mmCIF file of C-alpha atoms and ligand atoms in Angstrom:
data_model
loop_
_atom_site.group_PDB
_atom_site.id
_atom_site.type_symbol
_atom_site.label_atom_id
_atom_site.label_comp_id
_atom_site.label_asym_id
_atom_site.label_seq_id
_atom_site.Cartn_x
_atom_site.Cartn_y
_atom_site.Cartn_z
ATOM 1 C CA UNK N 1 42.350 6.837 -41.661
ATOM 2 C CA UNK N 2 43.286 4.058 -38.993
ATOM 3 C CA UNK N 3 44.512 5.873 -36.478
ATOM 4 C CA UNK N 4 41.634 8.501 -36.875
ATOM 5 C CA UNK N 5 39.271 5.173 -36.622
ATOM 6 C CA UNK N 6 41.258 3.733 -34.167
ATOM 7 C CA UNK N 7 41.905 7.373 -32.053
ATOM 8 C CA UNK N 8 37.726 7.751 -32.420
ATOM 9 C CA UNK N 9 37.338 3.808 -31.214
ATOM 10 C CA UNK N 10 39.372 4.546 -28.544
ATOM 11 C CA UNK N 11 38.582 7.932 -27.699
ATOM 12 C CA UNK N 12 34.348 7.435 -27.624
ATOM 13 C CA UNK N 13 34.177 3.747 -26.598
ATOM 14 C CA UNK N 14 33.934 4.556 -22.629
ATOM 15 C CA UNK N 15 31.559 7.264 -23.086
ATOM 16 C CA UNK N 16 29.668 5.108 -24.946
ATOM 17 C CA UNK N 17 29.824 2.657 -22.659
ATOM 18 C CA UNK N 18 29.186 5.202 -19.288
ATOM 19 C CA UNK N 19 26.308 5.814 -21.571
ATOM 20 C CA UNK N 20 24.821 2.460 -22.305
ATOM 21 C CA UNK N 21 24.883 1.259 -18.945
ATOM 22 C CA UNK N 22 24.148 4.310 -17.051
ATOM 23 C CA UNK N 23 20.827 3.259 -14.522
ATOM 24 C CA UNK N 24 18.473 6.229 -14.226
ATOM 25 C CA UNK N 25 18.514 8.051 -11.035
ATOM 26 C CA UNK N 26 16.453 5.869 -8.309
ATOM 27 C CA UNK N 27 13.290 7.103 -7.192
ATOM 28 C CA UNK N 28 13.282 8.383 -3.614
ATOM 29 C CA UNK N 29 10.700 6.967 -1.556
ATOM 30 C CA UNK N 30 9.924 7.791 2.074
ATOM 31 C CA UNK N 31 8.636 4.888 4.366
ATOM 32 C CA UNK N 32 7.204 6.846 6.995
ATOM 33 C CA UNK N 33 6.630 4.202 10.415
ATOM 34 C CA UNK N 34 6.311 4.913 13.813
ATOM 35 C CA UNK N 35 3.088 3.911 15.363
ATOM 36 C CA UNK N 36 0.878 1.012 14.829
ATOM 37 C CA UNK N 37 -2.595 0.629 16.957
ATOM 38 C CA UNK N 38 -2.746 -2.407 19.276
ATOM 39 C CA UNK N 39 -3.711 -4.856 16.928
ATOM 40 C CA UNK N 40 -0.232 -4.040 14.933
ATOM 41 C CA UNK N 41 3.305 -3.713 14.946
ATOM 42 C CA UNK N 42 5.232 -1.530 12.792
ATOM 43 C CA UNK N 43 9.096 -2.614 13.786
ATOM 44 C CA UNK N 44 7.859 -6.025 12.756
ATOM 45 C CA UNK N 45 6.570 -4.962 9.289
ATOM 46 C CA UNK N 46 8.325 -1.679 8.346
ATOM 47 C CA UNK N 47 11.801 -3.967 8.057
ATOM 48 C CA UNK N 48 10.225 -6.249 5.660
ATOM 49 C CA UNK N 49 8.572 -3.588 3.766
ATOM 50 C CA UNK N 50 12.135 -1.801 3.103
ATOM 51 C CA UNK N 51 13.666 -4.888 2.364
ATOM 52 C CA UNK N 52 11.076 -5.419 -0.732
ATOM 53 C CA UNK N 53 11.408 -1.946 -1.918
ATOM 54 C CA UNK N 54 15.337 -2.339 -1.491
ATOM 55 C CA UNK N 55 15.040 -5.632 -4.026
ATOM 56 C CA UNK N 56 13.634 -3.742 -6.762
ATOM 57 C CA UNK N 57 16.577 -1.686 -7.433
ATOM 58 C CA UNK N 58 13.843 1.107 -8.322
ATOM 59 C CA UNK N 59 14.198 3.022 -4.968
ATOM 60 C CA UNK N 60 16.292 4.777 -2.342
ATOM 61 C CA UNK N 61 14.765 4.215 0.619
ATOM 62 C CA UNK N 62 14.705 6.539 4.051
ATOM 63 C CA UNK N 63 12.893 5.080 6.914
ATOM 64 C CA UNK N 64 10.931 8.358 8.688
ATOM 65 C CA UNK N 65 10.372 7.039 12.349
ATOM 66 C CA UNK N 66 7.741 9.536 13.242
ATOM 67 C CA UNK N 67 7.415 10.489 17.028
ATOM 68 C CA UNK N 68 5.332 7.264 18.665
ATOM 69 C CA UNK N 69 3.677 9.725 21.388
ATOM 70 C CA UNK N 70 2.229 12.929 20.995
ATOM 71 C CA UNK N 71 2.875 13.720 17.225
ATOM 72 C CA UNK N 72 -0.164 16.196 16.894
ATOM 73 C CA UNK N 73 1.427 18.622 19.307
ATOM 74 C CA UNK N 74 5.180 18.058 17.863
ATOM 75 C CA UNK N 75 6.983 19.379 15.052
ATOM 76 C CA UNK N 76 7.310 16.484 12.895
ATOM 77 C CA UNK N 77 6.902 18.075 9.668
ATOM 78 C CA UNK N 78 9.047 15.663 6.943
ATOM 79 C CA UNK N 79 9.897 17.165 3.929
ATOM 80 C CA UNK N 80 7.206 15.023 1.457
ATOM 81 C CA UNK N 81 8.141 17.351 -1.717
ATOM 82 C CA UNK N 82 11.604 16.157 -1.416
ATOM 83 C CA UNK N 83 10.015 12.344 -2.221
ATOM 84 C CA UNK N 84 8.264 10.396 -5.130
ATOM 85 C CA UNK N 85 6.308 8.426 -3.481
ATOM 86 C CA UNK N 86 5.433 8.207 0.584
ATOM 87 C CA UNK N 87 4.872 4.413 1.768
ATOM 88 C CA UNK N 88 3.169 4.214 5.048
ATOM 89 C CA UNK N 89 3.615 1.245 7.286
ATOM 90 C CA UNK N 90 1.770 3.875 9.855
ATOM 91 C CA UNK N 91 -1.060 4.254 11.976
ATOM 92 C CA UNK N 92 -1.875 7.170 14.314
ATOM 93 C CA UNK N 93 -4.573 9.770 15.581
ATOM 94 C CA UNK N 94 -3.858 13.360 13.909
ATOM 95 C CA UNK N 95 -0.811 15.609 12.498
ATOM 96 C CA UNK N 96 -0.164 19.152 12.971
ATOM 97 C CA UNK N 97 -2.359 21.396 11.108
ATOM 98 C CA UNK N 98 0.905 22.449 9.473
ATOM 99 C CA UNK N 99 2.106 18.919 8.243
ATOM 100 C CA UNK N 100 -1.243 18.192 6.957
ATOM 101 C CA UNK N 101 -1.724 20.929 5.011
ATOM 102 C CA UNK N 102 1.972 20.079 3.428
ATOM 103 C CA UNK N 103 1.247 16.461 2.748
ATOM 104 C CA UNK N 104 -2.243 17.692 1.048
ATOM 105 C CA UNK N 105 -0.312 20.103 -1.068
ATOM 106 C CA UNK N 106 2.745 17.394 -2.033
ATOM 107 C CA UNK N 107 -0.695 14.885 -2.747
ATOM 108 C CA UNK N 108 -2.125 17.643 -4.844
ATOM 109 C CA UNK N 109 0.335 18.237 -7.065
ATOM 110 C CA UNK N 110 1.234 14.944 -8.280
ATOM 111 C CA UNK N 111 2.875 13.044 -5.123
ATOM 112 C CA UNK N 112 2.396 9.445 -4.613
ATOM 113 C CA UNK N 113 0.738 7.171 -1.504
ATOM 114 C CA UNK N 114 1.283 3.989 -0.672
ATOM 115 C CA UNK N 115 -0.713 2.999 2.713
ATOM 116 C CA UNK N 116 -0.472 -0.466 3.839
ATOM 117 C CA UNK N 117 -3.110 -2.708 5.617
ATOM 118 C CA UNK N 118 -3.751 -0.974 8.741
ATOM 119 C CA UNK N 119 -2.425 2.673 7.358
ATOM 120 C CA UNK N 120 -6.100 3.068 6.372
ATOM 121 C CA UNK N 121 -7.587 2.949 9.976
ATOM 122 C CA UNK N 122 -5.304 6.477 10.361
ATOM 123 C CA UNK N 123 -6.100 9.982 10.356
ATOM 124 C CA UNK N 124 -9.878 8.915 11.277
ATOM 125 C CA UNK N 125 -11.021 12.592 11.516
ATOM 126 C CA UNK N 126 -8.776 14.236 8.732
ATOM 127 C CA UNK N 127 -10.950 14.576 5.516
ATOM 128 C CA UNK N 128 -8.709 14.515 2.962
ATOM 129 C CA UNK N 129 -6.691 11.664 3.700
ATOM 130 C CA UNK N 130 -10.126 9.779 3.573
ATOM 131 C CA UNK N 131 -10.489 11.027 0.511
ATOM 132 C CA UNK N 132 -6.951 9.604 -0.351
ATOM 133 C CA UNK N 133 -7.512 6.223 0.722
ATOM 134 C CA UNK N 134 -11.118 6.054 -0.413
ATOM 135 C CA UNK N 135 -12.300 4.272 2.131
ATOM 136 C CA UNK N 136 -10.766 3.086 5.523
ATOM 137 C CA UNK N 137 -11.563 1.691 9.273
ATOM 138 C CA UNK N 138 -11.532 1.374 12.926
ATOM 139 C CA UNK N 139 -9.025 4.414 13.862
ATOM 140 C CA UNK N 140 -7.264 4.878 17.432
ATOM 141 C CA UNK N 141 -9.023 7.035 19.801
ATOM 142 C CA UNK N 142 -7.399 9.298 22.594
ATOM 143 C CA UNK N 143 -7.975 6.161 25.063
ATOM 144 C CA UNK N 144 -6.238 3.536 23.085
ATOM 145 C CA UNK N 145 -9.252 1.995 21.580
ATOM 146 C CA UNK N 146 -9.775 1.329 17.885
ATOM 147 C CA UNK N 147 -13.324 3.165 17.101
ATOM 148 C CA UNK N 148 -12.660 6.115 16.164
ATOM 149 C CA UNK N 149 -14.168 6.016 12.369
ATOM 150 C CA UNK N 150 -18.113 6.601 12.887
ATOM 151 C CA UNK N 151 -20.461 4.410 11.093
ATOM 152 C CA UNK N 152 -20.907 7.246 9.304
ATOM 153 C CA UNK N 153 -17.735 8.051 7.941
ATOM 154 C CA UNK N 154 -18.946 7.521 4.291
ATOM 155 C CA UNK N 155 -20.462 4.400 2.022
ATOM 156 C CA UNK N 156 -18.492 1.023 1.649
ATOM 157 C CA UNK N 157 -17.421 -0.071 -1.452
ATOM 158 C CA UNK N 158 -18.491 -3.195 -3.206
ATOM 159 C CA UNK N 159 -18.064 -5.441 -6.549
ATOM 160 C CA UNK N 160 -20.851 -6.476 -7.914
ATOM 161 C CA UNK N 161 -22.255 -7.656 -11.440
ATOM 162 C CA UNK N 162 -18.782 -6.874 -12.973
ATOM 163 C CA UNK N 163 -18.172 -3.329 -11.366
ATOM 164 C CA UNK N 164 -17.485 -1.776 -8.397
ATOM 165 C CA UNK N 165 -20.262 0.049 -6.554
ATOM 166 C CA UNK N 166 -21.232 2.398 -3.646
ATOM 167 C CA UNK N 167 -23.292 0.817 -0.613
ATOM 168 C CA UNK N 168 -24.800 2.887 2.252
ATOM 169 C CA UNK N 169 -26.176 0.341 4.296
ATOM 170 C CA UNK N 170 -25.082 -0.052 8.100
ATOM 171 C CA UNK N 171 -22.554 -1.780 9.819
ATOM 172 C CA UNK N 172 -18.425 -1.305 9.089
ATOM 173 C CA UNK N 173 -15.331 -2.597 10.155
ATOM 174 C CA UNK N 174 -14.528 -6.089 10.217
ATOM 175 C CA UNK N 175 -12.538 -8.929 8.977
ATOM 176 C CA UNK N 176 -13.084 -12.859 9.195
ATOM 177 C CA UNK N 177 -9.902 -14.672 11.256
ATOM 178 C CA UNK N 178 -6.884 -14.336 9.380
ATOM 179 C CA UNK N 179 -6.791 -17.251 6.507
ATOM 180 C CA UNK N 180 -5.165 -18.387 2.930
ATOM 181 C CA UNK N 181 -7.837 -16.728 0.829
ATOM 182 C CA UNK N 182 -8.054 -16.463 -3.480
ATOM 183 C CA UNK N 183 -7.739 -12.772 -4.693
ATOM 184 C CA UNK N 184 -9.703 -11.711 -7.670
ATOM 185 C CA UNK N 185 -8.348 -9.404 -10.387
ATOM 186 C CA UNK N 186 -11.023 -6.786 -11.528
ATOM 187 C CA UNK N 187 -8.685 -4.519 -13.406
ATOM 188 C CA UNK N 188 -5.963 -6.547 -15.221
ATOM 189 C CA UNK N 189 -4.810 -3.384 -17.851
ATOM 190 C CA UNK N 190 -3.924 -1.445 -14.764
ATOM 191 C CA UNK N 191 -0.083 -1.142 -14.720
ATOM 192 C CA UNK N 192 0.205 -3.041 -11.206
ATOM 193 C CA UNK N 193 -1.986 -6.036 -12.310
ATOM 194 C CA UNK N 194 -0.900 -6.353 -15.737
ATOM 195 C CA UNK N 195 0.552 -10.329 -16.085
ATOM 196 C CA UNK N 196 -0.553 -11.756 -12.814
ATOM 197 C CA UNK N 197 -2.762 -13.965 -12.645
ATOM 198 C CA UNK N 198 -6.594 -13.716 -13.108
ATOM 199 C CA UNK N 199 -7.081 -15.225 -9.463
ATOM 200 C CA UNK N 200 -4.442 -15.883 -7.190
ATOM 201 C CA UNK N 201 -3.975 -17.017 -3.680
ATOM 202 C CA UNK N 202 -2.908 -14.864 -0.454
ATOM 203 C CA UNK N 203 -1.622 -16.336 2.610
ATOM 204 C CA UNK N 204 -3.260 -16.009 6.163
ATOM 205 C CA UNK N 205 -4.128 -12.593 6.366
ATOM 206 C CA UNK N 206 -7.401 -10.260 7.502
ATOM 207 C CA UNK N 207 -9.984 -9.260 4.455
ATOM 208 C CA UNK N 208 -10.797 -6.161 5.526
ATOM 209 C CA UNK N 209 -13.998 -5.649 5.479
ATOM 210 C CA UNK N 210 -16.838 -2.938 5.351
ATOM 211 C CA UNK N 211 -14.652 -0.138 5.190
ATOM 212 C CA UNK N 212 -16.419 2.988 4.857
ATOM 213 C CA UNK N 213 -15.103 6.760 3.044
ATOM 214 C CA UNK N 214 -16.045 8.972 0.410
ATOM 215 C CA UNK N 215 -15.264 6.744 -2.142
ATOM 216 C CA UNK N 216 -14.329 8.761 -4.427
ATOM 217 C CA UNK N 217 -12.212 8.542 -7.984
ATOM 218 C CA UNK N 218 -11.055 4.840 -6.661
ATOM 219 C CA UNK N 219 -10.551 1.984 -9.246
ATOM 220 C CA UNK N 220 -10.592 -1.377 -7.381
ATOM 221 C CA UNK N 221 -8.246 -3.487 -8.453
ATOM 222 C CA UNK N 222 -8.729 -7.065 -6.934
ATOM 223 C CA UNK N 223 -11.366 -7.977 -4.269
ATOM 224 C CA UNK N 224 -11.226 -11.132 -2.276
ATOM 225 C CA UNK N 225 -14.744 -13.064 -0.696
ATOM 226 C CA UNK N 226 -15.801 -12.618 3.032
ATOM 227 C CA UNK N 227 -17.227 -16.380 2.897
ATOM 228 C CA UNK N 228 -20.281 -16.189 5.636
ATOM 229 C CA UNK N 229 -20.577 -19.875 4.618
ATOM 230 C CA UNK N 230 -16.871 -20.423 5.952
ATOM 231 C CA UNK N 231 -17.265 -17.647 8.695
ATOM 232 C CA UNK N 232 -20.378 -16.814 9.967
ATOM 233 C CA UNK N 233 -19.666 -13.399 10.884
ATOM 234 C CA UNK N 234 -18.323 -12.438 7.422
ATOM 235 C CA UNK N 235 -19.943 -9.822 4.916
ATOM 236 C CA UNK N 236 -20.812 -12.126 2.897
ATOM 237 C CA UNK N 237 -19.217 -9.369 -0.295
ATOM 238 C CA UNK N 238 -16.562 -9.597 -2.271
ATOM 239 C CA UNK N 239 -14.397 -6.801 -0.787
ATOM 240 C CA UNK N 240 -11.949 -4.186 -2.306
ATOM 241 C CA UNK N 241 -8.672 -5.556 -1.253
ATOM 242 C CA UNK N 242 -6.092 -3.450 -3.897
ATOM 243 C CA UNK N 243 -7.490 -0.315 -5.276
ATOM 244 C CA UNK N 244 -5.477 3.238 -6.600
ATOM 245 C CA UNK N 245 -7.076 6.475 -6.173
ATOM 246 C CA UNK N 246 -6.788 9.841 -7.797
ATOM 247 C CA UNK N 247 -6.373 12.247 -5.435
ATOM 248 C CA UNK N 248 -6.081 16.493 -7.379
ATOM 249 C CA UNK N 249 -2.786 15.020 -9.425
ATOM 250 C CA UNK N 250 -1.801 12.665 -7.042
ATOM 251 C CA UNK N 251 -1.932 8.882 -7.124
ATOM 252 C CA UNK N 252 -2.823 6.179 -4.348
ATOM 253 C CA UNK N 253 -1.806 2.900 -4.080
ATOM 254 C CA UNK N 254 -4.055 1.005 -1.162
ATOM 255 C CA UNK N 255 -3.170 -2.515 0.214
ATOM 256 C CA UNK N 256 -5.098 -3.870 2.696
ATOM 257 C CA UNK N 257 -2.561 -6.845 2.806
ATOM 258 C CA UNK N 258 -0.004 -7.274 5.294
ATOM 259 C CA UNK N 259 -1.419 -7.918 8.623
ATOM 260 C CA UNK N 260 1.100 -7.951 11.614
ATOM 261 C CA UNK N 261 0.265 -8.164 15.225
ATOM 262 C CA UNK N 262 2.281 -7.828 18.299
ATOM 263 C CA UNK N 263 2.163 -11.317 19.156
ATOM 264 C CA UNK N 264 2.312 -12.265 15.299
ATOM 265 C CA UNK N 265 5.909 -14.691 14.849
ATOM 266 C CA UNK N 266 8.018 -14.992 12.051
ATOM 267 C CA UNK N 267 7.869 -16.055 9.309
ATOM 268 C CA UNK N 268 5.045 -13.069 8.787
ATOM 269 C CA UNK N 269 2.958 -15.147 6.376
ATOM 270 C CA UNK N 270 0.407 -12.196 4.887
ATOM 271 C CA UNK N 271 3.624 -10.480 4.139
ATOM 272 C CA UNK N 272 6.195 -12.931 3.076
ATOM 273 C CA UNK N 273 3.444 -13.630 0.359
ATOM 274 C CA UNK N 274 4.476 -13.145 -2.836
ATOM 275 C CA UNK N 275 1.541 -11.168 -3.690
ATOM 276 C CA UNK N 276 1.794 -8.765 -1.130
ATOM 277 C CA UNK N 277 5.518 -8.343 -1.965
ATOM 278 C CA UNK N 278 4.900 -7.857 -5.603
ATOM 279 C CA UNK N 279 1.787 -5.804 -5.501
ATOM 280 C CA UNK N 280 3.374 -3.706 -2.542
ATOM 281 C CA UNK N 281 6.355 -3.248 -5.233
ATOM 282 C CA UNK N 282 4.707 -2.513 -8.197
ATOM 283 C CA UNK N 283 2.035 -0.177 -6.298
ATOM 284 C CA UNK N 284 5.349 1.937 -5.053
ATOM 285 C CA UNK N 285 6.498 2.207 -8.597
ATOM 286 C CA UNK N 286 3.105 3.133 -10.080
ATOM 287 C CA UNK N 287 2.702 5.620 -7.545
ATOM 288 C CA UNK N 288 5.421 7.328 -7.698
ATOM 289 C CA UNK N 289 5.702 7.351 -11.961
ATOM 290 C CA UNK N 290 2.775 6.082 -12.796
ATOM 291 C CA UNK N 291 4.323 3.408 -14.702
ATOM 292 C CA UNK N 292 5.584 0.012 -13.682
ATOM 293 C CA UNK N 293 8.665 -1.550 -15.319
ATOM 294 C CA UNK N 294 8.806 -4.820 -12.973
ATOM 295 C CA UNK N 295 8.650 -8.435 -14.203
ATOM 296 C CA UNK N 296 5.481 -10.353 -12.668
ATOM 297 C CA UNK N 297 8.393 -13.220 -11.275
ATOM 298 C CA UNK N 298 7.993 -16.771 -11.879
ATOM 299 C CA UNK N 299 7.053 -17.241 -7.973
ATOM 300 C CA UNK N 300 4.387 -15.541 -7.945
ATOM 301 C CA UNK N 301 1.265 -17.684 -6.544
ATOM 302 C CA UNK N 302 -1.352 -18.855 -8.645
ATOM 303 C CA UNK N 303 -4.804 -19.814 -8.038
ATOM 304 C CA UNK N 304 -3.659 -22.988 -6.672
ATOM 305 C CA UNK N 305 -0.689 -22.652 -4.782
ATOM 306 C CA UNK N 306 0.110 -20.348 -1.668
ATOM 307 C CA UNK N 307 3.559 -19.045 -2.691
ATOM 308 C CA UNK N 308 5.835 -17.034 0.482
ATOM 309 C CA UNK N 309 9.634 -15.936 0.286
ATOM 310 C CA UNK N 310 11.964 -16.295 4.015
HETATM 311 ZN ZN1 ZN E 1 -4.533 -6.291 10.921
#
């Protein structure tokens, strides 16, 4: 009987063990980069942005540097099936009809998005990534410029009287100077806002604002004021500043956080933030699962106090 015990103790105790701590496979997540418009500089955010997905322990991350000139007429065609979730620190004109049609079939049948601040002013003319982001702005032209989204290129999106709503009225595309600013939760059972904090504050970054798109199947998720009293050239709205969208079975995670220009110097305060690091992780995970098993850490900023990592 003992040595059967003992041969079985023996015997099953490092399976068991292999077993109990075995982590589950990481989720692969491609953080596409490349090409920023002028206003922006991807090899000054895309670093940071791995960095954060890196500290989750959730991910394995591979950097896809897409071709900076020229990618409409190339063959960049990454494999996004092979992914997921697809994190874009990434701005630029068009894609191959090829590659668009394959990242609208990986979106379609269940894939995940993460776009990041200025990600939304890409693809300007491409339907169906407006229809992933719900609503974006600006968007490069052929000459360099930034204008490329007409003013009408859909309805804005607005929170008002407890709920978000549709607005069709002119004007689009703008953002009060970059400034510490208090975000607003509007869904707190979503799985990326569950446990923070009902308002919380951001530090020194653009509130986009009066971006326009169809709008469609979006749940806003915090909103932050454009205070015309503070700048006069401000909406005047509260403004979607998180928001997920369902896209066929696909799910979108949109940040407008995380502002970084090519004269912008360390430390990068809108994305050293603790809430843009947090969200941004969270979003990844929730896009690519929908589920998110992260701790809301005991740094993270609170209505009060501006709270950045170095
Ligand atoms: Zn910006």
């Amino acid at each position: 009987m003992l040595n059967s015990a003992r041969f079985l103790k023996f015997a099953l105790l490092p399976l068991l063990l292999t077993a109990g701590v075995a982590a589950p496979a990481p989720l692969r997540v491609m953080l596409l980069t490349g090409e920023s418009n002028r206003y922006h500089d991807w090899t000054k955010s895309s670093p940071l942005v791995k960095t954060y997905l890196d500290q989750t322990g959730l991910f394995a991350v591979d950097v896809v540097t897409a071709p900076l000139k020229g990618v409409e007429r190339s063959d960049f065609n990454p494999k996004f099936s092979d992914y997921a979730v697809i994190v874009m620190d990434y701005e630029t004109m068009d894609w191959p009809a090829a590659t668009k049609a394959a990242f609208v079939t990986y979106m379609k049948n269940g894939g995940g998005l993460v776009t990041i601040h200025a990600a939304d002013n890409a693809f300007p003319h491409w339907p169906e990534f407006n229809e992933m982001i719900g609503v974006g702005g600006w968007g490069i032209t052929p000459a360099g410029g930034v204008n490329a989204r007409q003013p009408d290129a859909g309805v804005k999106l607005r929170w008002r009287d407890g709920h978000a709503v549709t607005d069709d009225s002119p004007g689009g595309y703008g953002h009060p100077a970059p400034h510490d600013f208090t975000v607003v939760t509007r869904t707190p059972d979503h799985p990326i806002m569950r446990g923070l904090p009902a308002a919380w504050l951001h530090a020194m970054d653009e509130i986009y604002s009066q971006l326009r798109g169809p709008a469609k199947n979006v749940t806003v998720l915090a909103t932050a004021l454009a205070d015309k009293k503070q700048f006069p050239n401000a909406s005047g709205e509260d403004e979607p500043m998180l928001m997920t969208i369902a896209y066929g079975q696909g799910r979108v995670f949109h940040t407008t956080f995380g502002h970084v220009g090519p004269q912008s110097k360390p430390p990068f305060r809108p994305l050293t933030c603790v809430g843009f690091i947090v969200t941004l992780q969270r979003g990844t995970e929730w896009a690519a699962t929908g589920k998110v098993t992260q701790q809301v850490p005991a740094d993270f900023p609170t209505a009060e106090k501006i709270s950045t990592r170095n």
